[in-house]
């Protein structure tokens, strides 16, 4: 039975998963998918970087010495900290595990089960639905509930005063998009601490903006960055290291360092995607991640959940996924989450908005700031602020050039 894991498989139905070669049940999340995505990512990324170097070699024969040096750099696993000076936030995996160990009732056996199932931080425990923790780790209902409650308490999740909220919001910062005009509609760059959605038709620059933000987030504060790393969840296979290199060079940055500071995960289906977002909770602090990109948010959901019967489940799953991302922003005021979204070809079951982003109300209500992109003349693009709790509606014209996003 060679059925791919997209198409019209009903929820709960078994299907053969080409990626890990086993039978799965539609709608369930599999840890193996995550591992597979990670392995694939390493293979693909290495190939792409090597290909790029081969191109250079044939063009600039004179610079052979430099090229050898570059390749050594890429093979070197140590992450260069040149642009990531702010290490106060950094935690090692051991630190995270120590915190989990400190939860009430976590002995060696429980800890082993948690680690085996990938729950290596308080965040990952606090944000994962209990049923999934139980299923993946084999822990009982009561233990799981206690662990979640204790993790939430330690992370200070729950009711807080408006003053606490204000303290939290005071930490919010911004990342420059590379275009002053575009930054202006966000009052000075895209905000951290919330989910920002860019939606628009094909080739309106969504993916280009995502690439640029991954570079810019690494810049020093005074240059519009946050001196942090980016995590990129690519659902469409459109991430291009070559493009990052062009953008990095345009900013006089060492592209090896810039590439190393982008943690990349290719999501092959919606299950991968959900899992990658959950896994992100484990590494935000440890890796000093200041930006999470999901490009695109609902592409997989649209192709996997076909037919009216699946709509409710689809919306519910997207909603949970979006809330996983929103919760991360609630905890980390200095983390920006940026997602892209396609526009609906024709209005369907979702009610009347003149500009129809795919995903309907679930996404409209889930993202905090929404920006609509459309094409202008030539390399120009127009961005319109559609929905933001504290920003006026405004429009900006920006350009996409070889150097990246600019005015
Ligand atoms: P979307 O994700 O919205 O479908 P993209 O972000 O992929 O669209 O934007 C594609 C556009 O970006 C292309 O149409 C082109 O105008 C521009 N673009 C991509 N790469 C380059 C480049 N190297 N130099 C100049 N423009 C580019
Ligand atoms: Mg794209």
mmCIF file of N, CA and C in Angstrom, residues 9-93:
data_model
loop_
_atom_site.group_PDB
_atom_site.id
_atom_site.type_symbol
_atom_site.label_atom_id
_atom_site.label_comp_id
_atom_site.label_asym_id
_atom_site.label_seq_id
_atom_site.Cartn_x
_atom_site.Cartn_y
_atom_site.Cartn_z
ATOM 1 N N UNK A 9 -6.813 11.352 3.125
ATOM 2 C CA UNK A 9 -6.913 10.324 4.162
ATOM 3 C C UNK A 9 -7.773 10.894 5.280
ATOM 4 N N UNK A 10 -8.735 10.105 5.701
ATOM 5 C CA UNK A 10 -9.625 10.573 6.771
ATOM 6 C C UNK A 10 -8.882 10.575 8.106
ATOM 7 N N UNK A 11 -9.347 11.428 9.012
ATOM 8 C CA UNK A 11 -8.751 11.460 10.344
ATOM 9 C C UNK A 11 -8.871 10.089 10.991
ATOM 10 N N UNK A 12 -7.800 9.669 11.641
ATOM 11 C CA UNK A 12 -7.838 8.408 12.374
ATOM 12 C C UNK A 12 -7.557 7.193 11.511
ATOM 13 N N UNK A 13 -7.592 7.379 10.178
ATOM 14 C CA UNK A 13 -7.365 6.239 9.284
ATOM 15 C C UNK A 13 -5.869 5.923 9.201
ATOM 16 N N UNK A 14 -5.526 4.636 9.071
ATOM 17 C CA UNK A 14 -4.099 4.332 8.934
ATOM 18 C C UNK A 14 -3.594 4.678 7.532
ATOM 19 N N UNK A 15 -2.337 5.076 7.442
ATOM 20 C CA UNK A 15 -1.729 5.299 6.134
ATOM 21 C C UNK A 15 -0.267 4.906 6.195
ATOM 22 N N UNK A 16 0.294 4.595 5.034
ATOM 23 C CA UNK A 16 1.703 4.245 4.988
ATOM 24 C C UNK A 16 2.527 5.522 4.883
ATOM 25 N N UNK A 17 3.430 5.717 5.815
ATOM 26 C CA UNK A 17 4.231 6.938 5.815
ATOM 27 C C UNK A 17 5.521 6.680 5.055
ATOM 28 N N UNK A 18 5.653 7.359 3.911
ATOM 29 C CA UNK A 18 6.833 7.156 3.076
ATOM 30 C C UNK A 18 8.105 7.599 3.786
ATOM 31 N N UNK A 19 7.960 8.607 4.659
ATOM 32 C CA UNK A 19 9.144 9.176 5.287
ATOM 33 C C UNK A 19 9.800 8.241 6.290
ATOM 34 N N UNK A 20 8.973 7.572 7.113
ATOM 35 C CA UNK A 20 9.636 6.694 8.078
ATOM 36 C C UNK A 20 9.326 5.228 7.827
ATOM 37 N N UNK A 21 8.574 4.934 6.753
ATOM 38 C CA UNK A 21 8.370 3.559 6.335
ATOM 39 C C UNK A 21 7.507 2.743 7.273
ATOM 40 N N UNK A 22 6.632 3.413 8.015
ATOM 41 C CA UNK A 22 5.754 2.676 8.915
ATOM 42 C C UNK A 22 4.318 3.112 8.712
ATOM 43 N N UNK A 23 3.400 2.355 9.299
ATOM 44 C CA UNK A 23 2.002 2.731 9.199
ATOM 45 C C UNK A 23 1.654 3.680 10.336
ATOM 46 N N UNK A 24 1.009 4.771 10.003
ATOM 47 C CA UNK A 24 0.617 5.763 10.998
ATOM 48 C C UNK A 24 -0.886 5.943 10.979
ATOM 49 N N UNK A 25 -1.331 6.668 11.983
ATOM 50 C CA UNK A 25 -2.749 7.003 12.034
ATOM 51 C C UNK A 25 -2.861 8.490 11.762
ATOM 52 N N UNK A 26 -3.690 8.869 10.810
ATOM 53 C CA UNK A 26 -3.800 10.278 10.435
ATOM 54 C C UNK A 26 -4.218 11.130 11.640
ATOM 55 N N UNK A 27 -3.516 12.235 11.842
ATOM 56 C CA UNK A 27 -3.894 13.151 12.908
ATOM 57 C C UNK A 27 -3.069 12.974 14.170
ATOM 58 N N UNK A 28 -2.295 11.871 14.212
ATOM 59 C CA UNK A 28 -1.455 11.669 15.394
ATOM 60 C C UNK A 28 -0.062 12.225 15.139
ATOM 61 N N UNK A 29 0.606 12.594 16.208
ATOM 62 C CA UNK A 29 1.940 13.167 16.057
ATOM 63 C C UNK A 29 2.969 12.101 16.376
ATOM 64 N N UNK A 30 3.967 11.973 15.524
ATOM 65 C CA UNK A 30 4.975 10.945 15.723
ATOM 66 C C UNK A 30 6.350 11.537 15.938
ATOM 67 N N UNK A 31 6.979 11.113 17.005
ATOM 68 C CA UNK A 31 8.312 11.581 17.349
ATOM 69 C C UNK A 31 9.302 11.282 16.218
ATOM 70 N N UNK A 32 9.114 10.117 15.581
ATOM 71 C CA UNK A 32 10.020 9.726 14.501
ATOM 72 C C UNK A 32 10.046 10.756 13.390
ATOM 73 N N UNK A 33 8.902 11.357 13.135
ATOM 74 C CA UNK A 33 8.846 12.362 12.083
ATOM 75 C C UNK A 33 9.800 13.498 12.378
ATOM 76 N N UNK A 34 9.858 13.842 13.629
ATOM 77 C CA UNK A 34 10.726 14.945 13.999
ATOM 78 C C UNK A 34 12.178 14.565 13.749
ATOM 79 N N UNK A 35 12.533 13.368 14.196
ATOM 80 C CA UNK A 35 13.914 12.913 14.003
ATOM 81 C C UNK A 35 14.231 12.860 12.513
ATOM 82 N N UNK A 36 13.258 12.340 11.746
ATOM 83 C CA UNK A 36 13.468 12.234 10.318
ATOM 84 C C UNK A 36 13.701 13.609 9.717
ATOM 85 N N UNK A 37 12.857 14.564 10.123
ATOM 86 C CA UNK A 37 12.965 15.924 9.599
ATOM 87 C C UNK A 37 14.340 16.487 9.910
ATOM 88 N N UNK A 38 14.835 16.196 11.112
ATOM 89 C CA UNK A 38 16.143 16.722 11.491
ATOM 90 C C UNK A 38 17.254 16.122 10.650
ATOM 91 N N UNK A 39 17.180 14.778 10.450
ATOM 92 C CA UNK A 39 18.214 14.141 9.647
ATOM 93 C C UNK A 39 18.207 14.661 8.233
ATOM 94 N N UNK A 40 17.005 14.708 7.646
ATOM 95 C CA UNK A 40 16.858 15.190 6.280
ATOM 96 C C UNK A 40 17.434 16.578 6.153
ATOM 97 N N UNK A 41 17.104 17.379 7.161
ATOM 98 C CA UNK A 41 17.528 18.775 7.134
ATOM 99 C C UNK A 41 19.041 18.854 7.065
ATOM 100 N N UNK A 42 19.723 18.031 7.898
ATOM 101 C CA UNK A 42 21.174 18.063 7.894
ATOM 102 C C UNK A 42 21.728 17.681 6.532
ATOM 103 N N UNK A 43 21.113 16.623 5.956
ATOM 104 C CA UNK A 43 21.605 16.160 4.659
ATOM 105 C C UNK A 43 21.415 17.246 3.622
ATOM 106 N N UNK A 44 20.176 17.782 3.580
ATOM 107 C CA UNK A 44 19.869 18.768 2.540
ATOM 108 C C UNK A 44 20.720 20.018 2.689
ATOM 109 N N UNK A 45 20.833 20.481 3.939
ATOM 110 C CA UNK A 45 21.554 21.724 4.161
ATOM 111 C C UNK A 45 23.006 21.577 3.740
ATOM 112 N N UNK A 46 23.627 20.435 4.133
ATOM 113 C CA UNK A 46 25.019 20.231 3.770
ATOM 114 C C UNK A 46 25.194 20.218 2.269
ATOM 115 N N UNK A 47 24.269 19.523 1.590
ATOM 116 C CA UNK A 47 24.371 19.483 0.135
ATOM 117 C C UNK A 47 24.324 20.866 -0.449
ATOM 118 N N UNK A 48 23.348 21.658 0.057
ATOM 119 C CA UNK A 48 23.170 22.976 -0.532
ATOM 120 C C UNK A 48 24.396 23.843 -0.312
ATOM 121 N N UNK A 49 24.957 23.767 0.889
ATOM 122 C CA UNK A 49 26.119 24.603 1.169
ATOM 123 C C UNK A 49 27.302 24.146 0.323
ATOM 124 N N UNK A 50 27.449 22.809 0.184
ATOM 125 C CA UNK A 50 28.567 22.329 -0.617
ATOM 126 C C UNK A 50 28.405 22.724 -2.075
ATOM 127 N N UNK A 51 27.164 22.608 -2.563
ATOM 128 C CA UNK A 51 26.908 23.018 -3.948
ATOM 129 C C UNK A 51 27.321 24.455 -4.152
ATOM 130 N N UNK A 52 26.982 25.251 -3.174
ATOM 131 C CA UNK A 52 27.288 26.675 -3.304
ATOM 132 C C UNK A 52 28.796 26.869 -3.401
ATOM 133 N N UNK A 53 29.532 26.138 -2.587
ATOM 134 C CA UNK A 53 30.984 26.281 -2.621
ATOM 135 C C UNK A 53 31.573 25.808 -3.941
ATOM 136 N N UNK A 54 30.954 24.780 -4.512
ATOM 137 C CA UNK A 54 31.439 24.313 -5.815
ATOM 138 C C UNK A 54 31.284 25.411 -6.854
ATOM 139 N N UNK A 55 30.150 26.117 -6.780
ATOM 140 C CA UNK A 55 29.925 27.226 -7.700
ATOM 141 C C UNK A 55 31.039 28.254 -7.574
ATOM 142 N N UNK A 56 31.366 28.579 -6.319
ATOM 143 C CA UNK A 56 32.405 29.591 -6.112
ATOM 144 C C UNK A 56 33.716 29.095 -6.703
ATOM 145 N N UNK A 57 34.009 27.807 -6.451
ATOM 146 C CA UNK A 57 35.282 27.268 -6.900
ATOM 147 C C UNK A 57 35.470 27.423 -8.399
ATOM 148 N N UNK A 58 34.421 27.125 -9.153
ATOM 149 C CA UNK A 58 34.586 27.190 -10.592
ATOM 150 C C UNK A 58 34.692 28.641 -11.069
ATOM 151 N N UNK A 59 34.101 29.562 -10.311
ATOM 152 C CA UNK A 59 34.130 30.958 -10.750
ATOM 153 C C UNK A 59 35.417 31.679 -10.330
ATOM 154 N N UNK A 60 35.798 31.505 -9.070
ATOM 155 C CA UNK A 60 36.940 32.260 -8.559
ATOM 156 C C UNK A 60 38.111 31.338 -8.274
ATOM 157 N N UNK A 61 38.719 30.837 -9.321
ATOM 158 C CA UNK A 61 39.827 29.893 -9.152
ATOM 159 C C UNK A 61 40.960 30.531 -8.342
ATOM 160 N N UNK A 62 41.132 31.848 -8.498
ATOM 161 C CA UNK A 62 42.231 32.544 -7.817
ATOM 162 C C UNK A 62 42.108 32.491 -6.297
ATOM 163 N N UNK A 63 40.876 32.412 -5.824
ATOM 164 C CA UNK A 63 40.656 32.507 -4.379
ATOM 165 C C UNK A 63 40.617 31.147 -3.685
ATOM 166 N N UNK A 64 41.325 30.204 -4.256
ATOM 167 C CA UNK A 64 41.290 28.824 -3.744
ATOM 168 C C UNK A 64 41.570 28.740 -2.241
ATOM 169 N N UNK A 65 42.548 29.511 -1.767
ATOM 170 C CA UNK A 65 42.888 29.455 -0.343
ATOM 171 C C UNK A 65 41.707 29.832 0.527
ATOM 172 N N UNK A 66 41.063 30.907 0.121
ATOM 173 C CA UNK A 66 39.884 31.372 0.865
ATOM 174 C C UNK A 66 38.803 30.313 0.903
ATOM 175 N N UNK A 67 38.630 29.651 -0.223
ATOM 176 C CA UNK A 67 37.551 28.659 -0.291
ATOM 177 C C UNK A 67 37.823 27.502 0.669
ATOM 178 N N UNK A 68 39.067 27.032 0.700
ATOM 179 C CA UNK A 68 39.389 25.955 1.637
ATOM 180 C C UNK A 68 39.042 26.372 3.051
ATOM 181 N N UNK A 69 39.373 27.579 3.357
ATOM 182 C CA UNK A 69 39.102 28.116 4.690
ATOM 183 C C UNK A 69 37.602 28.105 4.972
ATOM 184 N N UNK A 70 36.833 28.549 3.965
ATOM 185 C CA UNK A 70 35.378 28.581 4.131
ATOM 186 C C UNK A 70 34.826 27.196 4.427
ATOM 187 N N UNK A 71 35.351 26.207 3.694
ATOM 188 C CA UNK A 71 34.793 24.868 3.893
ATOM 189 C C UNK A 71 35.105 24.344 5.286
ATOM 190 N N UNK A 72 36.324 24.656 5.754
ATOM 191 C CA UNK A 72 36.662 24.244 7.120
ATOM 192 C C UNK A 72 35.682 24.855 8.094
ATOM 193 N N UNK A 73 35.381 26.106 7.879
ATOM 194 C CA UNK A 73 34.462 26.819 8.766
ATOM 195 C C UNK A 73 33.113 26.118 8.801
ATOM 196 N N UNK A 74 32.632 25.734 7.608
ATOM 197 C CA UNK A 74 31.314 25.124 7.550
ATOM 198 C C UNK A 74 31.326 23.761 8.241
ATOM 199 N N UNK A 75 32.428 23.026 8.058
ATOM 200 C CA UNK A 75 32.492 21.704 8.673
ATOM 201 C C UNK A 75 32.649 21.794 10.191
ATOM 202 N N UNK A 76 33.186 22.916 10.635
ATOM 203 C CA UNK A 76 33.391 23.095 12.068
ATOM 204 C C UNK A 76 32.037 23.219 12.755
ATOM 205 N N UNK A 77 31.809 22.343 13.721
ATOM 206 C CA UNK A 77 30.484 22.322 14.333
ATOM 207 C C UNK A 77 30.253 23.426 15.364
ATOM 208 N N UNK A 78 31.351 23.971 15.873
ATOM 209 C CA UNK A 78 31.190 25.003 16.907
ATOM 210 C C UNK A 78 30.467 26.208 16.347
ATOM 211 N N UNK A 79 29.522 26.716 17.116
ATOM 212 C CA UNK A 79 28.772 27.862 16.621
ATOM 213 C C UNK A 79 29.523 29.134 16.959
ATOM 214 N N UNK A 80 29.788 29.914 15.936
ATOM 215 C CA UNK A 80 30.531 31.149 16.106
ATOM 216 C C UNK A 80 29.659 32.177 16.806
ATOM 217 N N UNK A 81 30.194 32.793 17.809
ATOM 218 C CA UNK A 81 29.367 33.683 18.633
ATOM 219 C C UNK A 81 29.516 35.147 18.232
ATOM 220 N N UNK A 82 30.128 35.400 17.087
ATOM 221 C CA UNK A 82 30.446 36.783 16.743
ATOM 222 C C UNK A 82 29.250 37.725 16.859
ATOM 223 N N UNK A 83 28.112 37.302 16.338
ATOM 224 C CA UNK A 83 26.943 38.179 16.374
ATOM 225 C C UNK A 83 26.023 37.873 17.543
ATOM 226 N N UNK A 84 26.387 36.857 18.314
ATOM 227 C CA UNK A 84 25.522 36.482 19.422
ATOM 228 C C UNK A 84 26.292 36.736 20.712
ATOM 229 N N UNK A 85 26.368 38.000 21.063
ATOM 230 C CA UNK A 85 27.170 38.335 22.234
ATOM 231 C C UNK A 85 26.365 38.146 23.515
ATOM 232 N N UNK A 86 25.068 38.306 23.380
ATOM 233 C CA UNK A 86 24.212 38.258 24.549
ATOM 234 C C UNK A 86 24.014 36.818 25.009
ATOM 235 N N UNK A 87 24.898 36.372 25.879
ATOM 236 C CA UNK A 87 24.832 34.978 26.285
ATOM 237 C C UNK A 87 24.162 34.789 27.630
ATOM 238 N N UNK A 88 23.656 35.882 28.184
ATOM 239 C CA UNK A 88 23.046 35.799 29.511
ATOM 240 C C UNK A 88 21.872 34.808 29.477
ATOM 241 N N UNK A 89 21.183 34.844 28.340
ATOM 242 C CA UNK A 89 20.002 33.998 28.209
ATOM 243 C C UNK A 89 20.316 32.522 27.991
ATOM 244 N N UNK A 90 21.554 32.216 27.647
ATOM 245 C CA UNK A 90 21.846 30.865 27.195
ATOM 246 C C UNK A 90 21.776 29.841 28.326
ATOM 247 N N UNK A 91 21.151 28.724 28.024
ATOM 248 C CA UNK A 91 21.089 27.618 28.969
ATOM 249 C C UNK A 91 21.541 26.374 28.239
ATOM 250 N N UNK A 92 22.205 25.509 28.905
ATOM 251 C CA UNK A 92 22.582 24.275 28.232
ATOM 252 C C UNK A 92 21.452 23.262 28.413
ATOM 253 N N UNK A 93 21.515 22.203 27.625
ATOM 254 C CA UNK A 93 20.525 21.144 27.725
ATOM 255 C C UNK A 93 20.526 20.576 29.142
#
